PDB file of C-alpha atoms in Angstrom:
ATOM      1  CA  MET A   1      48.731 112.928 100.192  1.00 55.00           C
ATOM      2  CA  SER A   2      47.196 115.149 102.824  1.00 78.00           C
ATOM      3  CA  LYS A   3      44.646 117.833 102.049  1.00 86.00           C
ATOM      4  CA  TYR A   4      45.098 118.982 105.623  1.00 84.00           C
ATOM      5  CA  LEU A   5      48.837 119.448 105.177  1.00 86.00           C
ATOM      6  CA  LEU A   6      48.460 121.400 101.925  1.00 91.00           C
ATOM      7  CA  ASN A   7      45.862 123.654 103.483  1.00 92.00           C
ATOM      8  CA  LYS A   8      47.942 124.065 106.655  1.00 90.00           C
ATOM      9  CA  PHE A   9      50.879 125.237 104.520  1.00 93.00           C
ATOM     10  CA  LEU A  10      48.749 127.736 102.598  1.00 96.00           C
ATOM     11  CA  TYR A  11      47.092 129.017 105.780  1.00 94.00           C
ATOM     12  CA  THR A  12      50.252 129.470 107.833  1.00 92.00           C
ATOM     13  CA  VAL A  13      52.314 131.008 105.037  1.00 95.00           C
ATOM     14  CA  ASP A  14      49.515 133.439 104.116  1.00 95.00           C
ATOM     15  CA  ARG A  15      49.345 134.769 107.676  1.00 94.00           C
ATOM     16  CA  ASP A  16      53.048 135.599 108.008  1.00 94.00           C
ATOM     17  CA  PRO A  17      54.430 138.398 105.784  1.00 95.00           C
ATOM     18  CA  GLU A  18      57.992 137.081 106.184  1.00 96.00           C
ATOM     19  CA  LEU A  19      56.917 133.633 104.957  1.00 95.00           C
ATOM     20  CA  VAL A  20      54.998 135.163 102.037  1.00 96.00           C
ATOM     21  CA  ALA A  21      58.092 137.116 100.961  1.00 97.00           C
ATOM     22  CA  ALA A  22      60.304 134.040 101.324  1.00 97.00           C
ATOM     23  CA  TYR A  23      57.808 131.921  99.355  1.00 97.00           C
ATOM     24  CA  LYS A  24      57.814 134.405  96.491  1.00 96.00           C
ATOM     25  CA  GLU A  25      61.591 134.818  96.463  1.00 97.00           C
ATOM     26  CA  ASP A  26      62.594 131.148  96.706  1.00 98.00           C
ATOM     27  CA  PRO A  27      59.621 128.766  96.811  1.00 98.00           C
ATOM     28  CA  ALA A  28      61.716 125.577  97.036  1.00 98.00           C
ATOM     29  CA  ALA A  29      63.691 126.895 100.006  1.00 98.00           C
ATOM     30  CA  LEU A  30      60.550 128.051 101.804  1.00 97.00           C
ATOM     31  CA  VAL A  31      58.746 124.738 101.248  1.00 96.00           C
ATOM     32  CA  ALA A  32      61.768 122.856 102.603  1.00 94.00           C
ATOM     33  CA  ARG A  33      62.057 125.253 105.548  1.00 93.00           C
ATOM     34  CA  TRP A  34      58.351 124.962 106.311  1.00 92.00           C
ATOM     35  CA  GLU A  35      58.543 121.175 106.175  1.00 87.00           C
ATOM     36  CA  GLY A  36      61.361 121.243 108.716  1.00 82.00           C
ATOM     37  CA  ASP A  37      60.157 124.024 111.009  1.00 82.00           C
ATOM     38  CA  HIS A  38      56.360 124.132 110.818  1.00 78.00           C
ATOM     39  CA  MET A  39      54.901 120.988 109.335  1.00 73.00           C
ATOM     40  CA  THR A  40      55.327 118.707 112.306  1.00 67.00           C
ATOM     41  CA  ARG A  41      53.761 121.116 114.778  1.00 67.00           C
ATOM     42  CA  LEU A  42      50.239 120.064 115.610  1.00 56.00           C
ATOM     43  CA  THR A  43      49.659 123.010 117.953  1.00 52.00           C
ATOM     44  CA  GLY A  44      51.631 125.963 119.262  1.00 56.00           C
ATOM     45  CA  ILE A  45      53.230 123.739 121.893  1.00 54.00           C
ATOM     46  CA  ASP A  46      56.705 122.731 120.724  1.00 58.00           C
ATOM     47  CA  ALA A  47      56.493 119.345 122.451  1.00 55.00           C
ATOM     48  CA  ASP A  48      53.283 118.547 120.551  1.00 55.00           C
ATOM     49  CA  ARG A  49      54.881 117.350 117.295  1.00 56.00           C
ATOM     50  CA  THR A  50      54.409 114.491 114.873  1.00 59.00           C
ATOM     51  CA  THR A  51      56.776 112.727 112.487  1.00 58.00           C
ATOM     52  CA  TRP A  52      54.298 110.986 110.191  1.00 61.00           C
ATOM     53  CA  LEU A  53      53.297 114.010 108.080  1.00 72.00           C
ATOM     54  CA  ALA A  54      55.067 114.678 104.789  1.00 79.00           C
ATOM     55  CA  PHE A  55      54.301 116.224 101.425  1.00 88.00           C
ATOM     56  CA  THR A  56      54.276 113.905  98.433  1.00 91.00           C
ATOM     57  CA  GLU A  57      56.602 114.834  95.568  1.00 94.00           C
ATOM     58  CA  GLU A  58      53.529 115.902  93.570  1.00 96.00           C
ATOM     59  CA  GLU A  59      52.387 118.237  96.365  1.00 95.00           C
ATOM     60  CA  ARG A  60      55.876 119.618  96.895  1.00 95.00           C
ATOM     61  CA  THR A  61      56.277 120.284  93.167  1.00 97.00           C
ATOM     62  CA  ALA A  62      52.914 122.075  92.960  1.00 96.00           C
ATOM     63  CA  LEU A  63      53.848 124.240  95.951  1.00 97.00           C
ATOM     64  CA  VAL A  64      57.293 125.050  94.567  1.00 97.00           C
ATOM     65  CA  GLU A  65      55.877 125.874  91.121  1.00 97.00           C
ATOM     66  CA  HIS A  66      53.054 128.004  92.572  1.00 94.00           C
ATOM     67  CA  ASP A  67      50.651 125.803  90.604  1.00 94.00           C
ATOM     68  CA  HIS A  68      47.273 126.700  92.106  1.00 91.00           C
ATOM     69  CA  VAL A  69      45.387 124.548  89.591  1.00 90.00           C
ATOM     70  CA  LYS A  70      47.335 121.434  90.600  1.00 93.00           C
ATOM     71  CA  LEU A  71      46.961 122.348  94.279  1.00 93.00           C
ATOM     72  CA  PHE A  72      43.186 122.566  93.807  1.00 90.00           C
ATOM     73  CA  GLU A  73      43.201 119.165  92.086  1.00 89.00           C
ATOM     74  CA  LEU A  74      45.132 117.788  95.067  1.00 92.00           C
ATOM     75  CA  GLY A  75      42.547 119.099  97.513  1.00 90.00           C
ATOM     76  CA  ALA A  76      43.775 122.551  98.498  1.00 92.00           C
ATOM     77  CA  HIS A  77      40.935 124.940  99.226  1.00 90.00           C
ATOM     78  CA  PRO A  78      40.683 127.609  96.487  1.00 85.00           C
ATOM     79  CA  PHE A  79      40.096 130.392  99.034  1.00 88.00           C
ATOM     80  CA  LEU A  80      43.403 129.620 100.737  1.00 93.00           C
ATOM     81  CA  THR A  81      45.341 129.617  97.478  1.00 92.00           C
ATOM     82  CA  LEU A  82      43.570 132.758  96.278  1.00 89.00           C
ATOM     83  CA  THR A  83      44.333 134.779  99.409  1.00 91.00           C
ATOM     84  CA  LEU A  84      47.970 133.685  99.354  1.00 92.00           C
ATOM     85  CA  TRP A  85      48.273 134.307  95.599  1.00 91.00           C
ATOM     86  CA  ILE A  86      46.935 137.837  96.112  1.00 90.00           C
ATOM     87  CA  GLY A  87      49.739 138.449  98.606  1.00 89.00           C
ATOM     88  CA  LEU A  88      52.304 136.878  96.296  1.00 91.00           C
ATOM     89  CA  PHE A  89      51.364 138.178  92.880  1.00 90.00           C
ATOM     90  CA  GLU A  90      48.807 141.002  92.907  1.00 87.00           C
ATOM     91  CA  ASP A  91      51.504 143.696  92.742  1.00 87.00           C
ATOM     92  CA  ASP A  92      52.898 142.075  89.575  1.00 90.00           C
ATOM     93  CA  TYR A  93      49.787 143.137  87.620  1.00 86.00           C
ATOM     94  CA  GLU A  94      49.011 146.679  86.501  1.00 89.00           C
ATOM     95  CA  GLU A  95      45.239 146.309  86.137  1.00 89.00           C
ATOM     96  CA  PRO A  96      43.009 145.993  89.222  1.00 84.00           C
ATOM     97  CA  LEU A  97      41.785 142.416  89.725  1.00 89.00           C
ATOM     98  CA  ALA A  98      43.851 141.150  86.758  1.00 88.00           C
ATOM     99  CA  MET A  99      45.578 138.560  88.928  1.00 85.00           C
ATOM    100  CA  GLN A 100      42.263 137.336  90.336  1.00 87.00           C
ATOM    101  CA  HIS A 101      40.752 137.073  86.848  1.00 88.00           C
ATOM    102  CA  GLU A 102      43.740 135.060  85.608  1.00 87.00           C
ATOM    103  CA  TYR A 103      43.523 132.838  88.692  1.00 85.00           C
ATOM    104  CA  ALA A 104      39.820 132.173  88.023  1.00 85.00           C
ATOM    105  CA  ALA A 105      40.348 131.619  84.286  1.00 87.00           C
ATOM    106  CA  ARG A 106      42.945 128.907  84.975  1.00 86.00           C
ATOM    107  CA  LEU A 107      40.376 127.138  87.182  1.00 82.00           C
ATOM    108  CA  ALA A 108      37.428 127.620  84.795  1.00 82.00           C
ATOM    109  CA  HIS A 109      37.572 124.012  83.554  1.00 81.00           C
ATOM    110  CA  MET A 110      37.160 122.685  87.096  1.00 78.00           C
ATOM    111  CA  THR A 111      33.922 121.957  88.892  1.00 73.00           C
ATOM    112  CA  MET A 112      33.955 123.548  92.291  1.00 65.00           C
ATOM    113  CA  PRO A 113      32.848 121.239  95.091  1.00 62.00           C
ATOM    114  CA  TYR A 114      30.970 124.125  96.659  1.00 60.00           C
ATOM    115  CA  PRO A 115      27.551 125.525  95.738  1.00 63.00           C
ATOM    116  CA  ASP A 116      27.472 128.397  93.268  1.00 65.00           C
ATOM    117  CA  ILE A 117      26.162 131.434  95.147  1.00 62.00           C
ATOM    118  CA  THR A 118      26.496 133.834  92.211  1.00 65.00           C
ATOM    119  CA  THR A 119      23.091 133.039  90.709  1.00 62.00           C
TER     120      THR A 119
END
């Protein structure tokens, strides 16, 4: 398991509209494509690659199922999943902020490892 790898996936997909669209349309295909094309790149230099990184089956399943709760439990940063989920799903909701409220409600049972700045 690699928190870094999960967060790298979320970060790179979120910043590329083509990857976001592909992730929404066929998550399994995009995860497999990302594993083959992007995961092993440590930097922007093509020669700077690694072969030791890999998603676990649990991580891959959570990514394919768009399971942000499981991703959070596995160490993904909630800001990265939230920003990507907004790009993926916000247009599927009619009410403003409905997607964000559902996202937060599904995480309500979790204790955030960050200080609460709302009080």
